[in-house]
Coordinates of N, CA and C in Angstrom, one line a residue:
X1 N 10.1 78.8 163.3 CA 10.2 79.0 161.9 C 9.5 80.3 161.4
X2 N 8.6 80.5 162.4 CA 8.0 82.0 162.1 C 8.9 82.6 162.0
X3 N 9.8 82.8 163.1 CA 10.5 84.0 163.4 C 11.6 84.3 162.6
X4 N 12.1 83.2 161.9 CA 13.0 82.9 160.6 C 12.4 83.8 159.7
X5 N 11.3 83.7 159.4 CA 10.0 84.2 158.0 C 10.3 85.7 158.1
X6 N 10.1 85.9 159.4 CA 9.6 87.3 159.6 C 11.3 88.1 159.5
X7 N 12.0 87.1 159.9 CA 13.2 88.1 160.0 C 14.0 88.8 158.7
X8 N 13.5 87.5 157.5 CA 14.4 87.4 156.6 C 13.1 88.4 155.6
X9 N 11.9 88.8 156.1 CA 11.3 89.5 155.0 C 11.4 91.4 156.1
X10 N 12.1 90.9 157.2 CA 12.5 92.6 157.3 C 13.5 92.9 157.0
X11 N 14.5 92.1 156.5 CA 15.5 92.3 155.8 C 15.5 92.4 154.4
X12 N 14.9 91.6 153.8 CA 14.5 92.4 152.6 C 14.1 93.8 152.4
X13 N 12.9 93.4 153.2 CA 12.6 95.4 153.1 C 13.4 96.3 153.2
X14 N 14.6 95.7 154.3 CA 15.1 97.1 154.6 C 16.1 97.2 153.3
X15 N 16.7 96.4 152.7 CA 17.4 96.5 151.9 C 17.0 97.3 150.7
X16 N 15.6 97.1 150.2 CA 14.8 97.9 149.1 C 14.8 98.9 149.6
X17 N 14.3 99.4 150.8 CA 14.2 101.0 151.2 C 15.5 101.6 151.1
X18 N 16.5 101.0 151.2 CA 17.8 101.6 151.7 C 18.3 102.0 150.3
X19 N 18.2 101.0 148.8 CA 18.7 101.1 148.4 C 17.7 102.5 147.4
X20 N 16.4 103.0 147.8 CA 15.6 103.8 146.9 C 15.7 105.1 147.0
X21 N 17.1 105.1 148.6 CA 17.0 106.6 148.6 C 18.1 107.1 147.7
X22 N 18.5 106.5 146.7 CA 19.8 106.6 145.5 C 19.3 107.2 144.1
X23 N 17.5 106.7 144.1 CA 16.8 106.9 143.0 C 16.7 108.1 142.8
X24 N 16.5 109.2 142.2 CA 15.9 110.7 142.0 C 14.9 110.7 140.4
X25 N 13.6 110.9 140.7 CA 13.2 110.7 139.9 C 12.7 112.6 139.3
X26 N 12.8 112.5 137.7 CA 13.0 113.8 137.7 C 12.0 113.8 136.4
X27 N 11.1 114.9 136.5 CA 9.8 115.2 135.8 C 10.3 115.1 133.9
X28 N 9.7 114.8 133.2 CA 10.0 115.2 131.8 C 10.1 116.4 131.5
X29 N 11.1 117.3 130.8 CA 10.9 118.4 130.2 C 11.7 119.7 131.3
X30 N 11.9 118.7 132.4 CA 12.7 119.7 132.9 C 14.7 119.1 133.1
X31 N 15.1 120.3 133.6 CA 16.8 119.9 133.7 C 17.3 119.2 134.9
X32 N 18.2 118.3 134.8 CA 18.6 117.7 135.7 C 20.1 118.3 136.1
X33 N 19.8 118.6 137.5 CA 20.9 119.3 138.2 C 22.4 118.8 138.0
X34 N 23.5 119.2 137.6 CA 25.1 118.9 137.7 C 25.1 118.0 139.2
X35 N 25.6 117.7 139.5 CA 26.4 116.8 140.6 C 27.7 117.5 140.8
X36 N 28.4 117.1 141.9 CA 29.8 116.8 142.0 C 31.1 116.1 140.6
X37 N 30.2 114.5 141.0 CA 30.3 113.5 140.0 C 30.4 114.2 138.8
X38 N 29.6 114.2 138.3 CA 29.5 114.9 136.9 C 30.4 116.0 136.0
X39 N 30.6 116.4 137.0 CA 31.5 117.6 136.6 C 32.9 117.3 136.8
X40 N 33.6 116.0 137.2 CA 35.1 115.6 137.2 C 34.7 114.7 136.0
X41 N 35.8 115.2 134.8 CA 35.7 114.5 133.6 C 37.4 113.1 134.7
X42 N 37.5 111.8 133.5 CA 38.7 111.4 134.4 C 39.7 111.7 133.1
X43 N 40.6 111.5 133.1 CA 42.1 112.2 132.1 C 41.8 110.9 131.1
X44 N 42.2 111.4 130.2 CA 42.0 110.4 128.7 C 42.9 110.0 128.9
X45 N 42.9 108.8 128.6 CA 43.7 107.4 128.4 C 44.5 107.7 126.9
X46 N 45.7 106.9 126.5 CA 45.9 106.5 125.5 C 45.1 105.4 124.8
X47 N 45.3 105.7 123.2 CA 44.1 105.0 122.3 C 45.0 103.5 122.7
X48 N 46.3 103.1 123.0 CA 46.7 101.6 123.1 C 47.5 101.3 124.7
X49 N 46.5 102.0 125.1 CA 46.8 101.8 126.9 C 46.3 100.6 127.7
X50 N 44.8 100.0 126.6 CA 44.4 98.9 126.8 C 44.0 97.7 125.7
X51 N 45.0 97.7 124.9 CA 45.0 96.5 124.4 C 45.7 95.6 124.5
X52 N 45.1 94.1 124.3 CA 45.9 93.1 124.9 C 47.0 92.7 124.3
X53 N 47.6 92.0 125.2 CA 48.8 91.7 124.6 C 49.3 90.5 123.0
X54 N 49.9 90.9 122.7 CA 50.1 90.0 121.1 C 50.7 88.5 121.6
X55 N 51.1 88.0 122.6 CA 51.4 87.4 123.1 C 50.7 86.4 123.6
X56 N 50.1 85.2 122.9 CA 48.9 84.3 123.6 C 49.3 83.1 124.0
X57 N 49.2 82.9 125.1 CA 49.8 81.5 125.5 C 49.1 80.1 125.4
X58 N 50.2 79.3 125.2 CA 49.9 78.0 124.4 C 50.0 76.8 125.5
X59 N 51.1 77.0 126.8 CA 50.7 76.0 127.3 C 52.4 76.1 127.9
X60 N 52.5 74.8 128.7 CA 53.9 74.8 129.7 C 54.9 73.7 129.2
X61 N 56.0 74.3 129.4 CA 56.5 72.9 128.5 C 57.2 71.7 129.6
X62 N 56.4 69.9 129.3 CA 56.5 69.3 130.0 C 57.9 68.2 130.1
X63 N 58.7 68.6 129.4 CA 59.7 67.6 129.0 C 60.7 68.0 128.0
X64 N 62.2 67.9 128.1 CA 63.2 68.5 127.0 C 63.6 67.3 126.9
X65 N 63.8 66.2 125.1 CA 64.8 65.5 124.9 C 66.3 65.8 124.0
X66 N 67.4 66.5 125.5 CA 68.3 67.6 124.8 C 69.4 66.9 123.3
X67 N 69.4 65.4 123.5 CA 69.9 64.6 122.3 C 69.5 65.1 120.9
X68 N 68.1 65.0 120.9 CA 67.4 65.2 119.7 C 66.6 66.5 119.7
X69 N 67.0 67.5 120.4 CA 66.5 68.8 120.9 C 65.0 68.7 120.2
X70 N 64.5 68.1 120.8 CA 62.7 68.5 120.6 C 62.3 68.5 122.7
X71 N 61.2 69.3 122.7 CA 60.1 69.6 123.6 C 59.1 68.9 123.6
X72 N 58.6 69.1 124.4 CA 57.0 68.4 124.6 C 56.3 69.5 125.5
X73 N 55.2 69.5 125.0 CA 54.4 70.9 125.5 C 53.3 70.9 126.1
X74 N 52.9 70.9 127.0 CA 51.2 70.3 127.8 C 50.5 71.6 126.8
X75 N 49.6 71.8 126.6 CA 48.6 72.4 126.0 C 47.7 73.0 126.8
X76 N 47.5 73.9 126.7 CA 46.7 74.9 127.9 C 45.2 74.6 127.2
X77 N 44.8 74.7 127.8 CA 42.8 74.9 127.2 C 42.6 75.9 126.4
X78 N 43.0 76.8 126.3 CA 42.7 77.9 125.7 C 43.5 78.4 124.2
X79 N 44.4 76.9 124.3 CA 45.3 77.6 123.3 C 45.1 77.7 122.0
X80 N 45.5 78.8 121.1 CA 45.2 79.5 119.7 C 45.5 78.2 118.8
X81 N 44.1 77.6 117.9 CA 44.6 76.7 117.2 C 46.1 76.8 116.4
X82 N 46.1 78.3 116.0 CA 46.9 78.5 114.8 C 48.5 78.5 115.0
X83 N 48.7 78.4 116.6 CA 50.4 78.0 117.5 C 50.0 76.6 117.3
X84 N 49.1 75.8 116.9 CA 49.4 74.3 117.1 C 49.5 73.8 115.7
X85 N 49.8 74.5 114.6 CA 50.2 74.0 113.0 C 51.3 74.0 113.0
X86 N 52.0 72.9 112.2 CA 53.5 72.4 112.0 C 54.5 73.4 111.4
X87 N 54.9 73.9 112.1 CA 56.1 75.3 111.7 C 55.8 76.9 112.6
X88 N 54.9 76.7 113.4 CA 54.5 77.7 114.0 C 55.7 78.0 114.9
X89 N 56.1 79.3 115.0 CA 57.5 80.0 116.1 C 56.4 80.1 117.4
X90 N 57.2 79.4 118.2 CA 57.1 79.5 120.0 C 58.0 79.7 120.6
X91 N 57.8 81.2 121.6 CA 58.7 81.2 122.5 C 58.4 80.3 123.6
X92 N 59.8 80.1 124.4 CA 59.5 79.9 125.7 C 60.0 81.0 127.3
X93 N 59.5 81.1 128.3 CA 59.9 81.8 129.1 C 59.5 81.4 130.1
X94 N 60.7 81.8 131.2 CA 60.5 81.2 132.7 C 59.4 82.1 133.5
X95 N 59.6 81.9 135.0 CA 58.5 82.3 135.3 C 58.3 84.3 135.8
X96 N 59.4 84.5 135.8 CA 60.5 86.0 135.5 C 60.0 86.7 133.8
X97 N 59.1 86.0 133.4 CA 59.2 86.3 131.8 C 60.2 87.1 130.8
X98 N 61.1 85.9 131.1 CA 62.9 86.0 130.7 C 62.5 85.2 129.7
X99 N 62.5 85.3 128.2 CA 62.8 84.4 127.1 C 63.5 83.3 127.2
X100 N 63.4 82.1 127.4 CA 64.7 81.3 127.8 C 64.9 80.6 126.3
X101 N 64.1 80.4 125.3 CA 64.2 79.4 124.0 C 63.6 79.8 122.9
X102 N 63.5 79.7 121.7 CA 62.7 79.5 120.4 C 62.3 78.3 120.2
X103 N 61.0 77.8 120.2 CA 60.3 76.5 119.5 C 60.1 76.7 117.9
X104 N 59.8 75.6 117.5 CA 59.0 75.5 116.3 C 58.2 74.2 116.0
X105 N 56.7 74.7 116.2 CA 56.0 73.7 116.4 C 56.1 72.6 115.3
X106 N 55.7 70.9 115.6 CA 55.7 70.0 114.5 C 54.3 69.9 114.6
X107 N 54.3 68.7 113.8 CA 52.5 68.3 113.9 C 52.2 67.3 114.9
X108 N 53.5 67.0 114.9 CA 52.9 65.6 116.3 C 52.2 66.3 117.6
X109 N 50.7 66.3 117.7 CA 49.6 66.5 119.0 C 49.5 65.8 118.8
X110 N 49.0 64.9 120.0 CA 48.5 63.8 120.4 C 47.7 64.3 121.7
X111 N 46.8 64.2 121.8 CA 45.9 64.9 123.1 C 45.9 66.1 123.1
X112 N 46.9 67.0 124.6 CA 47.1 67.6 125.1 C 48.5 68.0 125.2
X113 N 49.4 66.9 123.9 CA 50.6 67.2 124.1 C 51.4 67.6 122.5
X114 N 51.9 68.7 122.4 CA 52.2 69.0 121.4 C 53.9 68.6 121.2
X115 N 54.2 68.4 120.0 CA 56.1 68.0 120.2 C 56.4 69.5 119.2
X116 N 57.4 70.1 119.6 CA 58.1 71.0 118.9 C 59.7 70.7 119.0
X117 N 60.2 71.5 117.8 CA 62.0 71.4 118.1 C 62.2 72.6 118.6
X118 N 63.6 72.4 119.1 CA 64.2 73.8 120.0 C 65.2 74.2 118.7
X119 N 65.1 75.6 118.5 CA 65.5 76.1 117.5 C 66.9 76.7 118.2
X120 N 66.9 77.6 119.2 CA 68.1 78.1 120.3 C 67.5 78.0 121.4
X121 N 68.3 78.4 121.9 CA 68.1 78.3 124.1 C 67.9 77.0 124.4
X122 N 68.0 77.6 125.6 CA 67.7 76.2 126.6 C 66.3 76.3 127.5
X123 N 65.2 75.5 127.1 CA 63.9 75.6 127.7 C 64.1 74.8 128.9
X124 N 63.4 75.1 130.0 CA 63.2 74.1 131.1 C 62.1 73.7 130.9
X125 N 61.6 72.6 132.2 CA 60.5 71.9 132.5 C 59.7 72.9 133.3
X126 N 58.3 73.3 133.1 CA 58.2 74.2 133.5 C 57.9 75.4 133.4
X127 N 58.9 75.6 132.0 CA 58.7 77.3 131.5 C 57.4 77.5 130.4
X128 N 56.8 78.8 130.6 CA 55.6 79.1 130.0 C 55.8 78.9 128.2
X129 N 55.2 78.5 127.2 CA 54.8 78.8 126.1 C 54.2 79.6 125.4
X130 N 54.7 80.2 124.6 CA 53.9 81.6 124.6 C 54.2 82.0 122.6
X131 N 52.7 82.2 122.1 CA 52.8 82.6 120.1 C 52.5 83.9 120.5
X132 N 53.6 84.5 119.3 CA 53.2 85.5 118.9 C 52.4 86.0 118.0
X133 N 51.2 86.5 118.2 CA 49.8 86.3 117.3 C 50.4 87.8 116.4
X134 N 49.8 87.4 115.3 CA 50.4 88.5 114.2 C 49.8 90.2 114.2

């Protein structure tokens, strides 16, 4: 058990010394030297190179009744209250993110399952749900 003790606190140490020789500590009032680093700026990005997408997903759709063209939609955890109000437009797309249908949400939730009608296309079992946030 000693030798456990002993091993795991020279490991520690070595880890803190290892990591001190990274530090440079540098007096007040004087300049601190350029680097390498420092002097490669990286190339400017576009201002909308990283914003997310308008597209927020709602959940997978679990069932087509093609008689009465309504959907049934499992509900993802995460999904945007405001795709789950009665008249909300939902796409659907396969797993290729091929548009395959237009929803339009109703009010029937019940749980974790939303009912919408199929407005065009043909949704599968399967294919992603996806609002377009404004």
């Amino acid at each position: 058990m000693k030798t456990a003790a002993r091993l795991v606190m020279l490991l520690a140490v070595a880890a803190l010394v290892g990591g001190c020789q990274h530090i440079r500590f540098v007096k007040p009032g004087t300049a601190v030297p350029a680097t390498k680093t420092a002097a490669v700026k990286p190339p400017a990005m576009p201002v909308r190179a990283l914003s997310p997408s308008p597209r927020l997903i709602v959940g997978r759709v679990l069932a087509i009744d093609q008689p009465s063209g309504l959907a049934f939609v499992d509900i993802g955890s995460d999904a945007p209250p405001a795709a789950l109000v009665d008249g909300a437009e939902l796409t659907t797309r396969a797993l290729d993110l091929r548009e395959t249908a237009s929803l339009r949400a109703s009010r029937y939730v019940r749980g974790r399952t939303l009912g919408a009608t199929v407005i065009s296309g043909q949704p599968s079992p399967g294919d992603e749900v996806v609002w377009h946030a404004p």
